[in-house]
Structure formats: C-alpha cells, structure tokens
Amino acid sequence: MIPISSVDIGQSESDSVLEALRAGWISGTGPSIGMFEQRLAEQVDRSHAIAVANGTLGLELALRALDIRPGDEVIVPALTFASPAMSVLAIGAEPVITDVTPDTWTLAPDQVARRLTSRTKAIIAVDVLGHPADYDEILTFGLPVIEDACEAHGASYKGRPVGSLGDISVFSFYANKTITTGEGGAVCTDSAALHEWMRTTANHGMRPESRYVHETLGRNYRMTNLTAAIGLAQLGRWDELVAGRRQVASKYDALLADAHCTTRPRATWADWSCWLYVATVQDRDKVVGRMRDDGIDARPLWPALSEQPVLAPWRSSCPVAEEVARQSMFLPTFLGLSDADIAFVAQSLTDATA
C-alpha cells in the first residue's frame, strides 16, 4: 500500500534526540524546548512561540488567552478537520459554523458577516490544506483572530509567512504534517501580554521564577524536551521539507492535467504549500475504493463540520463546504514519494475517473 503520508526522519533528528536523552532532559522542561520555540518564532516572523503538546490544545490555549467564555460564540469554517470546533466546545463556548469560498476553500468573509451577533467574540481562520485564508478581509470585522496554521507550514499570505497573522497563530506538528515532531504543536503571537499569560497557563499556572506558586488556573499543555529535539532538527530542514511536498504537488498537477478531476483552487495572492494533495471527482467514494484496490491509501476528505454528528446542535447550511467535502479526496503526499509511485497514483486516479 502506498501510504497517504510518511515521516521523513533522518540522522539529524536521531542525533538531536540522542543528545537530549544523554543529557537526561526528557519531560516538559529542557533546553531543546526553548531553542525550538526561538527558531520557530524566527521562522514564521513572530515575537513569541510556546511549544505545546498538540495543535488542538494550542487552539484551546489561544481561545482561553482571548478570554473566550461559556456562552460566547466563535466563528469557525465549515471545511476543516474538527479541532477548531472541538476546541471551542471544550471551553464551553459555541462554534458558529460558517461556509467557505469556492475559490480558496477558506472562510468566506461575506458569510462571516451574516453570522455575527452580539455574542461573537472571536474568529478562527483555518489555512486549510496549506492555503491561507484572506486575512485582510477577516480582520475588517474588528474581532480577535486565531490563525489555525496547522496544515500550512511554509505557505505565505501576500508575502507574509503563514503563522504571522492574527492575534495568535497555532501550528500542529502531528506525524503527517510537513514539519513534524510526532505529536506536538505551538502557539505564536506578537503580544507580550498574551505570551506571558499563555506561557504561565501552559505550565500549571506557575511562572518560572515562582515554582509551586499557582497564580492562575493552569494546566499542563507542555511539549516534552524529546519532542522538541525532533522539532529542532525538522526546523533545520524547513525549506527541504516544504519544497519536497510542493514538488510532489507539481508532478500531480502535470500528470492529472487531462484526467476527469479538478485540483484544489489557489488564489493569486497566496503562496500555497501542499500538506496533502487533494483531487475533486465525481462519485468520489467509488474512485477511492478503486484506488485502494490498486494498493493506494487514497482517502475521502473530512465531512464538513456542518454535517458532523457531534456538532448537530450547531448545524447550519454550508453548501460550498458540503459539496467540496462530498467530492474531494486526499492523495499520497510526502517527501520521498518516488516519481514512479506518483505516476502510479495519477494513472490509477485517471483510470478510476475515465
């Protein structure tokens, strides 16, 4: 089976982890964490970064930092993995599921305008599948914005790196992400006040200089030093890892030019980075089944949030997201995917849609 994704771990990652092991730093404290945070902040042009256990907890921490409370409403796009909506629910707030644009598959500003109420306290904009949302439009609403950059390492919006936008940005470093630590995430901000609050809260509500003195209601959101050691090596390979997936996407673009499918739309103002390559086809489930019979781990796109069972109480009509979700599929995408395998995947998709 050609996998949907594969982790690219080399000697630099192994050396970095062994160094941390030999030094005895294996938990949520240790020098690799600080170095990882500093390099990530520099990479995405932020003043501050805080490493956390995963991207979902990063979203929750960001919402809490913005003082989102039970009963508040938070705008979330309908086309995304479930984490943004789940994070809103986890703190007792209510997700307002909002449709996306057909030309970017990201949050539609005109739909945001229709869903604003006096209870709307924040917007989560997702850089879905490596394509940034339109932040100039989203920021016009005057609400705090969380940039969910979990799938978009290496992308940029009008020349600005993804992760540098909004009040707080959130990254995931899950195993299938372009930059990975296995599990892991980070929150980034330019605000000294937000940074201080999130760092204290992520460490059980303790300041580094006041151990065992809990000044606020905190939890353990921390990334481990071993996880950060992997991340340090991956950050050192940022350009290589981002370019590798872009090359895979370019090859799919060329090989699928005459196939009966379309690829995800991309705006001229976005420098898109490929997380997982997506194709849109007729009779998607049949096509996925045929490709899996060929030994290819093709997968359907996630259902739109407006059709997720757990979110039924907050369901709203999101026709663009629902159509995309019903017709689209992930193709294997990772650095190290051979030209022969890319050609095999493309041919299988072409045959299945003929």
mmCIF file of N, CA and C in Angstrom, residues 152-228:
data_model
loop_
_atom_site.group_PDB
_atom_site.id
_atom_site.type_symbol
_atom_site.label_atom_id
_atom_site.label_comp_id
_atom_site.label_asym_id
_atom_site.label_seq_id
_atom_site.Cartn_x
_atom_site.Cartn_y
_atom_site.Cartn_z
ATOM 1 N N ALA A 152 -0.293 24.304 7.256
ATOM 2 C CA ALA A 152 0.193 25.258 6.254
ATOM 3 C C ALA A 152 1.641 25.679 6.427
ATOM 4 N N HIS A 153 2.470 24.850 7.001
ATOM 5 C CA HIS A 153 3.884 25.194 7.163
ATOM 6 C C HIS A 153 4.477 25.591 5.812
ATOM 7 N N GLY A 154 5.082 26.778 5.765
ATOM 8 C CA GLY A 154 5.770 27.219 4.560
ATOM 9 C C GLY A 154 4.943 28.036 3.596
ATOM 10 N N ALA A 155 3.641 28.158 3.830
ATOM 11 C CA ALA A 155 2.802 28.991 2.970
ATOM 12 C C ALA A 155 2.971 30.462 3.342
ATOM 13 N N SER A 156 2.468 31.343 2.486
ATOM 14 C CA SER A 156 2.505 32.774 2.802
ATOM 15 C C SER A 156 1.272 33.462 2.249
ATOM 16 N N TYR A 157 0.938 34.584 2.887
ATOM 17 C CA TYR A 157 -0.227 35.387 2.504
ATOM 18 C C TYR A 157 0.260 36.773 2.118
ATOM 19 N N LYS A 158 0.180 37.101 0.832
ATOM 20 C CA LYS A 158 0.610 38.404 0.327
ATOM 21 C C LYS A 158 2.010 38.742 0.836
ATOM 22 N N GLY A 159 2.905 37.771 0.777
ATOM 23 C CA GLY A 159 4.291 37.970 1.156
ATOM 24 C C GLY A 159 4.602 37.750 2.625
ATOM 25 N N ARG A 160 3.575 37.556 3.460
ATOM 26 C CA ARG A 160 3.795 37.336 4.894
ATOM 27 C C ARG A 160 3.699 35.846 5.198
ATOM 28 N N PRO A 161 4.617 35.313 5.997
ATOM 29 C CA PRO A 161 4.567 33.878 6.263
ATOM 30 C C PRO A 161 3.332 33.481 7.049
ATOM 31 N N VAL A 162 2.744 32.361 6.675
ATOM 32 C CA VAL A 162 1.654 31.802 7.466
ATOM 33 C C VAL A 162 2.185 31.515 8.867
ATOM 34 N N GLY A 163 1.384 31.860 9.856
ATOM 35 C CA GLY A 163 1.808 31.791 11.247
ATOM 36 C C GLY A 163 2.104 33.151 11.830
ATOM 37 N N SER A 164 2.185 34.166 10.964
ATOM 38 C CA SER A 164 2.453 35.527 11.435
ATOM 39 C C SER A 164 1.198 36.385 11.473
ATOM 40 N N LEU A 165 0.035 35.780 11.225
ATOM 41 C CA LEU A 165 -1.194 36.532 11.042
ATOM 42 C C LEU A 165 -2.153 36.301 12.205
ATOM 43 N N GLY A 166 -3.015 37.274 12.460
ATOM 44 C CA GLY A 166 -3.953 37.149 13.560
ATOM 45 C C GLY A 166 -3.315 37.478 14.897
ATOM 46 N N ASP A 167 -4.149 37.515 15.938
ATOM 47 C CA ASP A 167 -3.655 37.799 17.285
ATOM 48 C C ASP A 167 -2.785 36.660 17.803
ATOM 49 N N ILE A 168 -3.203 35.439 17.507
ATOM 50 C CA ILE A 168 -2.470 34.241 17.892
ATOM 51 C C ILE A 168 -2.534 33.278 16.715
ATOM 52 N N SER A 169 -1.434 32.617 16.417
ATOM 53 C CA SER A 169 -1.431 31.561 15.404
ATOM 54 C C SER A 169 -1.082 30.235 16.068
ATOM 55 N N VAL A 170 -1.562 29.169 15.467
ATOM 56 C CA VAL A 170 -1.396 27.839 16.040
ATOM 57 C C VAL A 170 -0.857 26.891 14.980
ATOM 58 N N PHE A 171 0.152 26.113 15.352
ATOM 59 C CA PHE A 171 0.712 25.092 14.470
ATOM 60 C C PHE A 171 0.498 23.712 15.071
ATOM 61 N N SER A 172 0.399 22.728 14.202
ATOM 62 C CA SER A 172 0.445 21.319 14.593
ATOM 63 C C SER A 172 1.703 20.700 14.002
ATOM 64 N N PHE A 173 2.282 19.778 14.748
ATOM 65 C CA PHE A 173 3.434 19.020 14.257
ATOM 66 C C PHE A 173 3.155 17.525 14.330
ATOM 67 N N TYR A 174 1.890 17.171 14.067
ATOM 68 C CA TYR A 174 1.489 15.769 14.049
ATOM 69 C C TYR A 174 2.289 15.022 12.975
ATOM 70 N N ALA A 175 2.278 13.687 13.036
ATOM 71 C CA ALA A 175 3.159 12.882 12.197
ATOM 72 C C ALA A 175 2.965 13.105 10.701
ATOM 73 N N ASN A 176 1.756 13.455 10.255
ATOM 74 C CA ASN A 176 1.554 13.629 8.821
ATOM 75 C C ASN A 176 1.772 15.063 8.346
ATOM 76 N N LYS A 177 2.170 15.945 9.246
ATOM 77 C CA LYS A 177 2.404 17.333 8.849
ATOM 78 C C LYS A 177 3.765 17.493 8.163
ATOM 79 N N THR A 178 3.907 18.580 7.396
ATOM 80 C CA THR A 178 5.149 18.817 6.670
ATOM 81 C C THR A 178 6.341 18.908 7.613
ATOM 82 N N ILE A 179 6.169 19.604 8.724
ATOM 83 C CA ILE A 179 7.153 19.663 9.803
ATOM 84 C C ILE A 179 6.558 18.896 10.968
ATOM 85 N N THR A 180 7.248 17.879 11.447
ATOM 86 C CA THR A 180 6.631 17.007 12.452
ATOM 87 C C THR A 180 7.507 16.822 13.679
ATOM 88 N N THR A 181 6.838 16.551 14.781
ATOM 89 C CA THR A 181 7.516 16.102 15.994
ATOM 90 C C THR A 181 6.848 14.822 16.498
ATOM 91 N N GLY A 182 6.036 14.181 15.684
ATOM 92 C CA GLY A 182 5.240 13.016 16.071
ATOM 93 C C GLY A 182 3.886 13.475 16.559
ATOM 94 N N GLU A 183 3.827 13.951 17.765
ATOM 95 C CA GLU A 183 2.732 14.760 18.288
ATOM 96 C C GLU A 183 3.366 16.089 18.702
ATOM 97 N N GLY A 184 2.584 17.132 18.758
ATOM 98 C CA GLY A 184 3.136 18.416 19.170
ATOM 99 C C GLY A 184 2.456 19.567 18.479
ATOM 100 N N GLY A 185 2.628 20.749 19.035
ATOM 101 C CA GLY A 185 2.049 21.947 18.463
ATOM 102 C C GLY A 185 2.733 23.169 19.023
ATOM 103 N N ALA A 186 2.262 24.342 18.629
ATOM 104 C CA ALA A 186 2.809 25.596 19.142
ATOM 105 C C ALA A 186 1.785 26.700 18.970
ATOM 106 N N VAL A 187 1.836 27.668 19.871
ATOM 107 C CA VAL A 187 1.080 28.909 19.728
ATOM 108 C C VAL A 187 2.083 30.039 19.568
ATOM 109 N N CYS A 188 1.780 30.973 18.665
ATOM 110 C CA CYS A 188 2.684 32.071 18.365
ATOM 111 C C CYS A 188 1.921 33.392 18.437
ATOM 112 N N THR A 189 2.585 34.441 18.893
ATOM 113 C CA THR A 189 1.948 35.756 18.995
ATOM 114 C C THR A 189 3.013 36.842 19.014
ATOM 115 N N ASP A 190 2.593 38.066 18.720
ATOM 116 C CA ASP A 190 3.469 39.231 18.866
ATOM 117 C C ASP A 190 3.162 39.999 20.141
ATOM 118 N N SER A 191 2.126 39.589 20.853
ATOM 119 C CA SER A 191 1.704 40.289 22.062
ATOM 120 C C SER A 191 2.451 39.761 23.280
ATOM 121 N N ALA A 192 3.161 40.651 23.957
ATOM 122 C CA ALA A 192 3.876 40.245 25.173
ATOM 123 C C ALA A 192 2.901 39.789 26.251
ATOM 124 N N ALA A 193 1.761 40.458 26.352
ATOM 125 C CA ALA A 193 0.786 40.105 27.384
ATOM 126 C C ALA A 193 0.180 38.733 27.128
ATOM 127 N N LEU A 194 -0.215 38.464 25.870
ATOM 128 C CA LEU A 194 -0.772 37.158 25.548
ATOM 129 C C LEU A 194 0.274 36.063 25.738
ATOM 130 N N HIS A 195 1.495 36.362 25.340
ATOM 131 C CA HIS A 195 2.570 35.386 25.503
ATOM 132 C C HIS A 195 2.778 35.028 26.972
ATOM 133 N N GLU A 196 2.841 36.019 27.816
ATOM 134 C CA GLU A 196 3.074 35.768 29.239
ATOM 135 C C GLU A 196 1.930 34.954 29.832
ATOM 136 N N TRP A 197 0.703 35.317 29.474
ATOM 137 C CA TRP A 197 -0.446 34.594 30.017
ATOM 138 C C TRP A 197 -0.443 33.139 29.554
ATOM 139 N N MET A 198 -0.203 32.910 28.268
ATOM 140 C CA MET A 198 -0.230 31.544 27.744
ATOM 141 C C MET A 198 0.917 30.711 28.303
ATOM 142 N N ARG A 199 2.073 31.289 28.437
ATOM 143 C CA ARG A 199 3.210 30.520 28.964
ATOM 144 C C ARG A 199 2.942 30.110 30.417
ATOM 145 N N THR A 200 2.403 31.013 31.209
ATOM 146 C CA THR A 200 2.096 30.684 32.607
ATOM 147 C C THR A 200 1.000 29.634 32.690
ATOM 148 N N THR A 201 -0.059 29.823 31.914
ATOM 149 C CA THR A 201 -1.191 28.900 31.950
ATOM 150 C C THR A 201 -0.784 27.508 31.451
ATOM 151 N N ALA A 202 0.079 27.454 30.456
ATOM 152 C CA ALA A 202 0.511 26.173 29.906
ATOM 153 C C ALA A 202 1.390 25.388 30.874
ATOM 154 N N ASN A 203 1.857 26.044 31.907
ATOM 155 C CA ASN A 203 2.739 25.410 32.887
ATOM 156 C C ASN A 203 2.067 25.376 34.262
ATOM 157 N N HIS A 204 0.825 24.883 34.288
ATOM 158 C CA HIS A 204 0.071 24.728 35.540
ATOM 159 C C HIS A 204 -0.214 26.060 36.240
ATOM 160 N N GLY A 205 -0.120 27.175 35.520
ATOM 161 C CA GLY A 205 -0.351 28.467 36.155
ATOM 162 C C GLY A 205 0.820 28.956 36.990
ATOM 163 N N MET A 206 2.008 28.391 36.763
ATOM 164 C CA MET A 206 3.206 28.799 37.512
ATOM 165 C C MET A 206 4.141 29.597 36.619
ATOM 166 N N ARG A 207 4.689 30.678 37.158
ATOM 167 C CA ARG A 207 5.758 31.388 36.483
ATOM 168 C C ARG A 207 7.078 30.658 36.737
ATOM 169 N N PRO A 208 8.033 30.756 35.794
ATOM 170 C CA PRO A 208 9.314 30.070 36.003
ATOM 171 C C PRO A 208 10.033 30.487 37.279
ATOM 172 N N GLU A 209 9.886 31.750 37.666
ATOM 173 C CA GLU A 209 10.583 32.239 38.847
ATOM 174 C C GLU A 209 9.811 31.963 40.143
ATOM 175 N N SER A 210 8.606 31.395 40.025
ATOM 176 C CA SER A 210 7.779 31.156 41.222
ATOM 177 C C SER A 210 7.243 29.734 41.206
ATOM 178 N N ARG A 211 8.141 28.776 41.245
ATOM 179 C CA ARG A 211 7.751 27.381 41.198
ATOM 180 C C ARG A 211 6.850 27.020 42.379
ATOM 181 N N TYR A 212 5.799 26.256 42.071
ATOM 182 C CA TYR A 212 4.807 25.784 43.037
ATOM 183 C C TYR A 212 3.883 26.892 43.534
ATOM 184 N N VAL A 213 3.999 28.090 42.965
ATOM 185 C CA VAL A 213 3.062 29.167 43.271
ATOM 186 C C VAL A 213 2.151 29.316 42.044
ATOM 187 N N HIS A 214 0.879 28.972 42.198
ATOM 188 C CA HIS A 214 -0.055 28.949 41.078
ATOM 189 C C HIS A 214 -0.856 30.245 41.076
ATOM 190 N N GLU A 215 -0.560 31.115 40.112
ATOM 191 C CA GLU A 215 -1.172 32.436 40.071
ATOM 192 C C GLU A 215 -2.462 32.465 39.271
ATOM 193 N N THR A 216 -2.688 31.445 38.452
ATOM 194 C CA THR A 216 -3.885 31.395 37.629
ATOM 195 C C THR A 216 -4.272 29.948 37.435
ATOM 196 N N LEU A 217 -5.467 29.711 36.932
ATOM 197 C CA LEU A 217 -5.922 28.351 36.673
ATOM 198 C C LEU A 217 -5.196 27.828 35.440
ATOM 199 N N GLY A 218 -4.201 27.007 35.655
ATOM 200 C CA GLY A 218 -3.413 26.480 34.558
ATOM 201 C C GLY A 218 -3.593 24.991 34.391
ATOM 202 N N ARG A 219 -3.014 24.495 33.314
ATOM 203 C CA ARG A 219 -2.987 23.063 33.036
ATOM 204 C C ARG A 219 -1.629 22.737 32.444
ATOM 205 N N ASN A 220 -1.375 21.465 32.224
ATOM 206 C CA ASN A 220 -0.132 21.067 31.589
ATOM 207 C C ASN A 220 -0.351 20.947 30.084
ATOM 208 N N TYR A 221 0.024 21.976 29.341
ATOM 209 C CA TYR A 221 -0.062 21.972 27.886
ATOM 210 C C TYR A 221 1.301 21.671 27.254
ATOM 211 N N ARG A 222 2.313 21.368 28.038
ATOM 212 C CA ARG A 222 3.693 21.425 27.571
ATOM 213 C C ARG A 222 4.052 20.332 26.561
ATOM 214 N N MET A 223 4.949 20.684 25.668
ATOM 215 C CA MET A 223 5.639 19.736 24.807
ATOM 216 C C MET A 223 6.820 19.161 25.584
ATOM 217 N N THR A 224 7.180 17.903 25.325
ATOM 218 C CA THR A 224 8.339 17.330 26.000
ATOM 219 C C THR A 224 9.631 17.757 25.325
ATOM 220 N N ASN A 225 10.720 17.674 26.061
ATOM 221 C CA ASN A 225 12.021 18.029 25.516
ATOM 222 C C ASN A 225 12.433 17.081 24.383
ATOM 223 N N LEU A 226 12.064 15.798 24.491
ATOM 224 C CA LEU A 226 12.382 14.858 23.422
ATOM 225 C C LEU A 226 11.625 15.212 22.142
ATOM 226 N N THR A 227 10.366 15.594 22.302
ATOM 227 C CA THR A 227 9.578 16.022 21.149
ATOM 228 C C THR A 227 10.191 17.254 20.506
ATOM 229 N N ALA A 228 10.584 18.218 21.333
ATOM 230 C CA ALA A 228 11.202 19.436 20.812
ATOM 231 C C ALA A 228 12.523 19.142 20.123
#
